[in-house]
C-alpha cells in the first residue's frame, strides 16, 4: 500500500524517500468491511480517506428515506463529506463501503500541518481539489442537462473501472434513472 | 480596488505591503459592460476573474437553447469555467455580466507562478477552492433533494446580497423553478 500511495502522491511532484517516509507517518491504515458506514449523517467529520483498495459511495438520504448517490470513490481516490470536513460541521452525507476496502486515513489538522511543512503536499492537495471541483462542475452540468444518455457517458468516462463491478441498481441510482432506462442506454441486459 | 483586493487576500494570511504590491502586478484590472459575454462555450479558457464590483452568471446552454444557471459571482467572488481553466480545455459554460462590472483578471500560468513563489498565495487559493468545492457539494445535494423551498433557502444563505438585486426570472432559472413557485416560496410578489 505504501508504494501505491507514493506513486499516487508523486503524480504531481517527485518526493525524496526521506520526505515521503515522514509524510506517511501522518496516515493511518485501516481495513473496512463491505457495507460499513464510515461517515454518517450528523457526525462531526475530522477525517478524509484515500482508497487503496475497494469502492465506497457518498450519498444523501432524503427525508422520505430515499437515497441519492453523490459520488463513488475507488482505488487512488479521496473521499469524505468535504463540506463538513473543510468547515468543521456535522455531515450531511453518508459514506459507506460497497466492497471490502483498505484505506489511509488523514485528519484535517494533519492535512493542514503537512501542507504547511511540505510545499509539495500543499501543491498536491491544491491540484487534487481543483480536479475534484472540475469533476463536480461536470456532474452538475450533466444533471442540469437532464439527458440520461449524457449522464451515462460522463459516468463511463469518470468511472470506467466501475462498469461491471457495481450492481446495476447502484449505477442507476447514481444516474437518477430506472434500471430499465440504464439497460436501454448502456445496451446491456439488466 | 487595490485595497479591497488586499483585504480579500488577507482573509487567509497577513501579507506585507511589498509582497502584496508584487502579487498585484500579476492582475489586470478590466471593466465589463452589462450583458457582455466574457467566456463563451467553446473558448479556450486561460483566465479567471475576481469580481471587485458587479454580478456575473455562469450558465450552461442546452442543445435546445435553454439556459441553466450554474452559479453567480458577485463582489469578492472568483469566477471562470474551472473545468476548462484547470484542465486547459474549451469552455462548456458561458459567463456573462448581469451588471456593469469591474474585475481583476489572472491567467492560469500567473496563478501557478504566484503559488510557487508565495506560500501565502498557495494557501489562499487552496482555501478558496476548498470553499468552492464545499459550496458545490451543497448545491448538488440541494438539487438532488428536489425541494424548491430548500433550494431557495440555500440560495438565500449563499447569495443574501442578490435578493432584490437580480430579476426574479434569473433567480427562478437558477433554482430550476417557475417564477410563480419562486413567488410562493419566497412570499414576495412577482
XYZ file of N, CA, C and O in Angstrom, chain B residues 49-154:
424
model
N -11.427 35.356 -13.035
C -11.800 36.731 -12.740
C -12.170 36.869 -11.262
O -12.945 36.070 -10.745
N -11.622 37.891 -10.625
C -12.057 38.245 -9.277
C -12.945 39.486 -9.414
O -12.567 40.455 -10.079
N -14.131 39.419 -8.811
C -15.112 40.486 -9.005
C -14.930 41.566 -7.945
O -15.089 41.312 -6.743
N -14.590 42.761 -8.376
C -14.499 43.896 -7.458
C -15.863 44.575 -7.332
O -16.249 45.026 -6.260
N -16.611 44.578 -8.423
C -17.918 45.258 -8.448
C -18.795 44.621 -9.512
O -18.301 44.314 -10.606
N -20.077 44.404 -9.183
C -20.996 43.883 -10.184
C -21.347 42.422 -9.955
O -21.003 41.839 -8.912
N -22.042 41.863 -10.921
C -22.535 40.490 -10.787
C -22.464 39.788 -12.149
O -22.800 40.386 -13.179
N -21.996 38.543 -12.130
C -21.945 37.740 -13.357
C -22.645 36.416 -13.111
O -22.832 35.999 -11.972
N -23.009 35.775 -14.204
C -23.580 34.429 -14.068
C -22.812 33.460 -14.975
O -22.359 33.823 -16.063
N -22.678 32.217 -14.484
C -22.086 31.148 -15.290
C -23.210 30.198 -15.643
O -23.897 29.686 -14.759
N -23.424 29.958 -16.939
C -24.559 29.131 -17.367
C -24.109 28.049 -18.328
O -23.042 28.122 -18.933
N -24.999 27.089 -18.465
C -24.814 26.030 -19.443
C -25.999 26.109 -20.399
O -27.150 26.171 -19.969
N -25.702 26.155 -21.696
C -26.790 26.274 -22.667
C -27.088 24.889 -23.240
O -26.202 24.254 -23.825
N -28.298 24.424 -23.064
C -28.695 23.113 -23.580
C -28.804 23.148 -25.107
O -28.870 24.222 -25.711
N -28.865 21.947 -25.704
C -28.940 21.885 -27.171
C -30.161 22.605 -27.726
O -30.115 23.160 -28.824
N -31.258 22.600 -26.950
C -32.467 23.275 -27.433
C -32.433 24.776 -27.149
O -33.441 25.470 -27.331
N -31.281 25.279 -26.682
C -31.133 26.715 -26.460
C -31.513 27.176 -25.066
O -31.256 28.329 -24.704
N -32.112 26.287 -24.275
C -32.492 26.673 -22.905
C -31.238 26.876 -22.055
O -30.249 26.181 -22.213
N -31.328 27.840 -21.119
C -30.181 28.158 -20.293
C -30.350 27.603 -18.885
O -31.420 27.767 -18.281
N -29.297 26.969 -18.365
C -29.303 26.523 -16.974
C -28.195 27.285 -16.250
O -27.023 27.207 -16.654
N -28.579 28.020 -15.205
C -27.571 28.819 -14.490
C -26.844 27.941 -13.460
O -27.479 27.313 -12.617
N -25.535 27.878 -13.585
C -24.718 27.060 -12.683
C -24.436 27.813 -11.385
O -24.542 27.274 -10.302
N -24.018 29.075 -11.518
C -23.728 29.871 -10.321
C -23.633 31.340 -10.678
O -23.565 31.707 -11.858
N -23.617 32.147 -9.624
C -23.391 33.579 -9.791
C -22.018 33.929 -9.224
O -21.407 33.129 -8.517
N -21.557 35.132 -9.532
C -20.352 35.648 -8.875
C -20.587 37.123 -8.623
O -20.970 37.865 -9.541
N -20.422 37.543 -7.373
C -20.580 38.956 -7.002
C -19.295 39.431 -6.339
O -18.286 38.736 -6.357
N -19.350 40.611 -5.734
C -18.177 41.233 -5.117
C -17.377 40.222 -4.271
O -17.954 39.537 -3.404
N -16.104 40.160 -4.504
C -15.148 39.311 -3.763
C -15.213 37.832 -4.144
O -14.564 37.010 -3.493
N -16.011 37.455 -5.144
C -16.027 36.068 -5.602
C -15.115 35.927 -6.813
O -14.821 36.891 -7.500
N -14.720 34.693 -7.071
C -13.912 34.365 -8.243
C -14.777 33.608 -9.226
O -15.637 32.827 -8.811
N -14.542 33.814 -10.501
C -15.345 33.070 -11.470
C -14.531 32.723 -12.717
O -13.651 33.485 -13.142
N -14.808 31.546 -13.241
C -14.278 31.097 -14.528
C -15.048 29.826 -14.876
O -15.904 29.383 -14.105
N -14.758 29.233 -16.031
C -15.194 27.861 -16.262
C -14.044 27.012 -15.737
O -13.068 26.764 -16.455
N -14.131 26.573 -14.480
C -12.962 25.977 -13.835
C -12.610 24.610 -14.410
O -11.450 24.212 -14.383
N -13.602 23.898 -14.925
C -13.287 22.624 -15.575
C -12.337 22.893 -16.750
O -11.341 22.194 -16.951
N -12.628 23.949 -17.513
C -11.800 24.313 -18.667
C -10.489 24.976 -18.238
O -9.415 24.684 -18.775
N -10.564 25.860 -17.256
C -9.397 26.649 -16.794
C -8.330 25.740 -16.182
O -7.159 25.827 -16.512
N -8.770 24.838 -15.298
C -7.802 23.961 -14.642
C -7.234 22.919 -15.597
O -6.142 22.426 -15.403
N -8.023 22.537 -16.601
C -7.597 21.422 -17.447
C -7.227 21.848 -18.862
O -7.054 21.002 -19.735
N -7.166 23.168 -19.081
C -6.759 23.692 -20.379
C -7.600 23.112 -21.514
O -7.079 22.595 -22.500
N -8.921 23.198 -21.332
C -9.868 22.643 -22.307
C -10.809 23.751 -22.779
O -10.928 24.788 -22.134
N -11.537 23.526 -23.870
C -12.535 24.520 -24.278
C -13.677 24.594 -23.259
O -14.014 23.597 -22.616
N -14.246 25.780 -23.130
C -15.330 26.017 -22.165
C -16.594 25.257 -22.539
O -16.922 25.126 -23.727
N -17.288 24.745 -21.534
C -18.644 24.241 -21.757
C -19.646 25.262 -21.213
O -20.822 25.212 -21.537
N -19.159 26.173 -20.372
C -20.048 27.183 -19.784
C -19.961 28.494 -20.562
O -19.037 28.706 -21.351
N -20.941 29.353 -20.302
C -20.926 30.713 -20.817
C -20.971 31.638 -19.609
O -21.805 31.440 -18.722
N -20.081 32.613 -19.555
C -20.075 33.538 -18.413
C -20.379 34.942 -18.914
O -19.718 35.445 -19.828
N -21.390 35.541 -18.306
C -21.933 36.811 -18.808
C -22.182 37.762 -17.637
O -22.610 37.332 -16.560
N -21.939 39.031 -17.858
C -22.176 40.039 -16.818
C -23.660 40.391 -16.771
O -24.299 40.585 -17.805
N -24.192 40.467 -15.543
C -25.600 40.862 -15.361
C -25.711 42.340 -15.024
O -26.801 42.910 -14.993
N -24.564 42.940 -14.695
C -24.491 44.370 -14.364
C -23.175 44.885 -14.946
O -22.328 44.095 -15.344
N -22.981 46.214 -14.943
C -21.632 46.729 -15.239
C -20.701 46.196 -14.157
O -21.055 46.234 -12.966
N -19.544 45.681 -14.545
C -18.641 45.035 -13.586
C -17.235 45.621 -13.651
O -16.813 46.128 -14.691
N -16.543 45.502 -12.536
C -15.098 45.728 -12.523
C -14.451 44.477 -11.963
O -14.867 43.986 -10.909
N -13.467 43.971 -12.680
C -12.846 42.706 -12.273
C -11.322 42.814 -12.332
O -10.766 43.715 -12.968
N -10.665 41.879 -11.659
C -9.232 41.658 -11.859
C -9.079 40.324 -12.578
O -9.760 39.347 -12.228
N -8.206 40.294 -13.568
C -8.046 39.103 -14.398
C -6.696 38.455 -14.084
O -5.681 39.146 -13.972
N -6.714 37.121 -13.924
C -5.473 36.384 -13.647
C -5.367 35.218 -14.622
O -6.327 34.455 -14.796
N -4.195 35.077 -15.246
C -4.009 33.931 -16.156
C -3.629 32.696 -15.347
O -3.113 32.789 -14.232
N -3.883 31.535 -15.913
C -3.559 30.278 -15.227
C -2.056 30.190 -14.945
O -1.643 29.801 -13.853
N -1.233 30.578 -15.920
C 0.218 30.500 -15.709
C 0.666 31.409 -14.571
O 1.520 31.042 -13.766
N 0.066 32.600 -14.511
C 0.427 33.523 -13.430
C -0.056 32.998 -12.074
O 0.613 33.175 -11.055
N -1.210 32.360 -12.074
C -1.716 31.756 -10.835
C -0.722 30.717 -10.297
O -0.373 30.722 -9.115
N -0.243 29.876 -11.204
C 0.705 28.838 -10.782
C 2.029 29.454 -10.326
O 2.635 28.993 -9.361
N 2.442 30.501 -11.034
C 3.695 31.175 -10.669
C 3.567 31.804 -9.271
O 4.453 31.657 -8.422
N 2.448 32.478 -9.047
C 2.188 33.101 -7.734
C 2.228 32.051 -6.624
O 2.808 32.277 -5.556
N 1.575 30.910 -6.866
C 1.502 29.849 -5.848
C 2.879 29.269 -5.568
O 3.184 28.913 -4.437
N 3.701 29.190 -6.606
C 5.036 28.617 -6.444
C 5.935 29.581 -5.658
O 6.705 29.170 -4.801
N 5.807 30.865 -5.972
C 6.719 31.839 -5.367
C 6.290 32.268 -3.978
O 7.126 32.603 -3.140
N 4.973 32.286 -3.727
C 4.476 32.885 -2.481
C 3.578 31.893 -1.737
O 2.417 31.688 -2.117
N 4.097 31.258 -0.674
C 3.320 30.240 0.043
C 1.949 30.748 0.491
O 0.975 30.000 0.469
N 1.863 32.024 0.860
C 0.561 32.568 1.294
C -0.472 32.497 0.159
O -1.665 32.348 0.424
N -0.011 32.652 -1.083
C -0.962 32.604 -2.202
C -1.365 31.166 -2.505
O -2.509 30.886 -2.881
N -0.427 30.237 -2.330
C -0.755 28.829 -2.496
C -1.822 28.447 -1.469
O -2.810 27.775 -1.791
N -1.628 28.904 -0.224
C -2.597 28.642 0.844
C -3.940 29.307 0.514
O -5.000 28.697 0.637
N -3.871 30.566 0.076
C -5.096 31.303 -0.255
C -5.915 30.567 -1.315
O -7.118 30.322 -1.136
N -5.270 30.173 -2.404
C -6.022 29.527 -3.483
C -6.508 28.137 -3.077
O -7.567 27.697 -3.502
N -5.737 27.448 -2.236
C -6.208 26.141 -1.752
C -7.467 26.327 -0.900
O -8.455 25.626 -1.070
N -7.450 27.305 -0.013
C -8.615 27.543 0.839
C -9.833 27.983 0.006
O -10.962 27.591 0.264
N -9.592 28.812 -1.003
C -10.695 29.295 -1.859
C -11.366 28.135 -2.582
O -12.591 28.046 -2.639
N -10.541 27.245 -3.138
C -11.120 26.163 -3.932
C -11.764 25.130 -3.015
O -12.774 24.523 -3.369
N -11.245 24.972 -1.799
C -11.908 24.092 -0.832
C -13.309 24.624 -0.518
O -14.286 23.877 -0.483
N -13.397 25.939 -0.311
C -14.705 26.550 -0.027
C -15.657 26.397 -1.202
O -16.848 26.109 -1.030
N -15.123 26.577 -2.410
C -15.956 26.474 -3.609
C -16.432 25.032 -3.803
O -17.576 24.788 -4.198
N -15.561 24.075 -3.490
C -15.939 22.665 -3.605
C -17.067 22.344 -2.620
O -18.055 21.687 -2.967
N -16.911 22.823 -1.393
C -17.942 22.583 -0.373
C -19.281 23.192 -0.808
O -20.342 22.577 -0.650
N -19.228 24.398 -1.386
C -20.462 25.062 -1.846
C -21.111 24.265 -2.982
O -22.342 24.145 -3.052
N -20.285 23.703 -3.849
C -20.791 22.905 -4.970
C -21.461 21.629 -4.456
O -22.506 21.217 -4.960
N -20.833 21.005 -3.457
C -21.425 19.787 -2.881
C -22.817 20.111 -2.320
O -23.774 19.360 -2.521
N -22.892 21.258 -1.657
C -24.174 21.702 -1.089
C -25.221 21.909 -2.185
O -26.374 21.536 -2.035
N -24.791 22.531 -3.287
C -25.730 22.791 -4.386
C -26.202 21.478 -4.998
O -27.377 21.326 -5.324
N -25.300 20.527 -5.135
C -25.648 19.230 -5.715
C -26.664 18.521 -4.824
O -27.672 17.995 -5.297
N -26.405 18.516 -3.520
C -27.318 17.884 -2.565
C -28.682 18.559 -2.648
O -29.724 17.899 -2.683
N -28.652 19.888 -2.713
C -29.910 20.633 -2.780
C -30.678 20.265 -4.046
O -31.892 20.049 -4.028
N -29.957 20.140 -5.176
C -30.625 19.793 -6.434
C -31.223 18.396 -6.382
O -32.314 18.150 -6.883
N -30.473 17.464 -5.790
C -30.936 16.081 -5.730
C -32.143 15.948 -4.819
O -32.988 15.088 -5.009
N -32.201 16.805 -3.797
C -33.301 16.686 -2.846
C -34.605 17.153 -3.485
O -35.675 16.799 -3.034
N -34.460 17.989 -4.548
C -35.632 18.301 -5.353
C -36.717 19.005 -4.571
O -37.898 18.773 -4.793
N -36.323 19.814 -3.621
C -37.280 20.514 -2.770
C -37.056 22.007 -2.990
O -36.049 22.572 -2.561
N -38.013 22.632 -3.686
C -37.844 24.017 -4.119
C -37.582 24.943 -2.923
O -36.772 25.864 -3.007
N -38.259 24.657 -1.810
C -38.097 25.537 -0.649
C -36.659 25.448 -0.110
O -36.058 26.459 0.250
N -36.119 24.217 -0.106
C -34.742 24.029 0.374
C -33.737 24.693 -0.585
O -32.793 25.346 -0.151
N -33.995 24.531 -1.895
C -33.142 25.221 -2.887
C -33.100 26.715 -2.569
O -32.051 27.332 -2.569
N -34.283 27.262 -2.328
C -34.370 28.708 -2.116
C -33.645 29.115 -0.845
O -32.925 30.120 -0.826
N -33.793 28.310 0.213
C -33.113 28.625 1.477
C -31.599 28.624 1.299
O -30.904 29.515 1.776
N -31.097 27.603 0.607
C -29.644 27.527 0.382
C -29.191 28.715 -0.470
O -28.159 29.321 -0.213
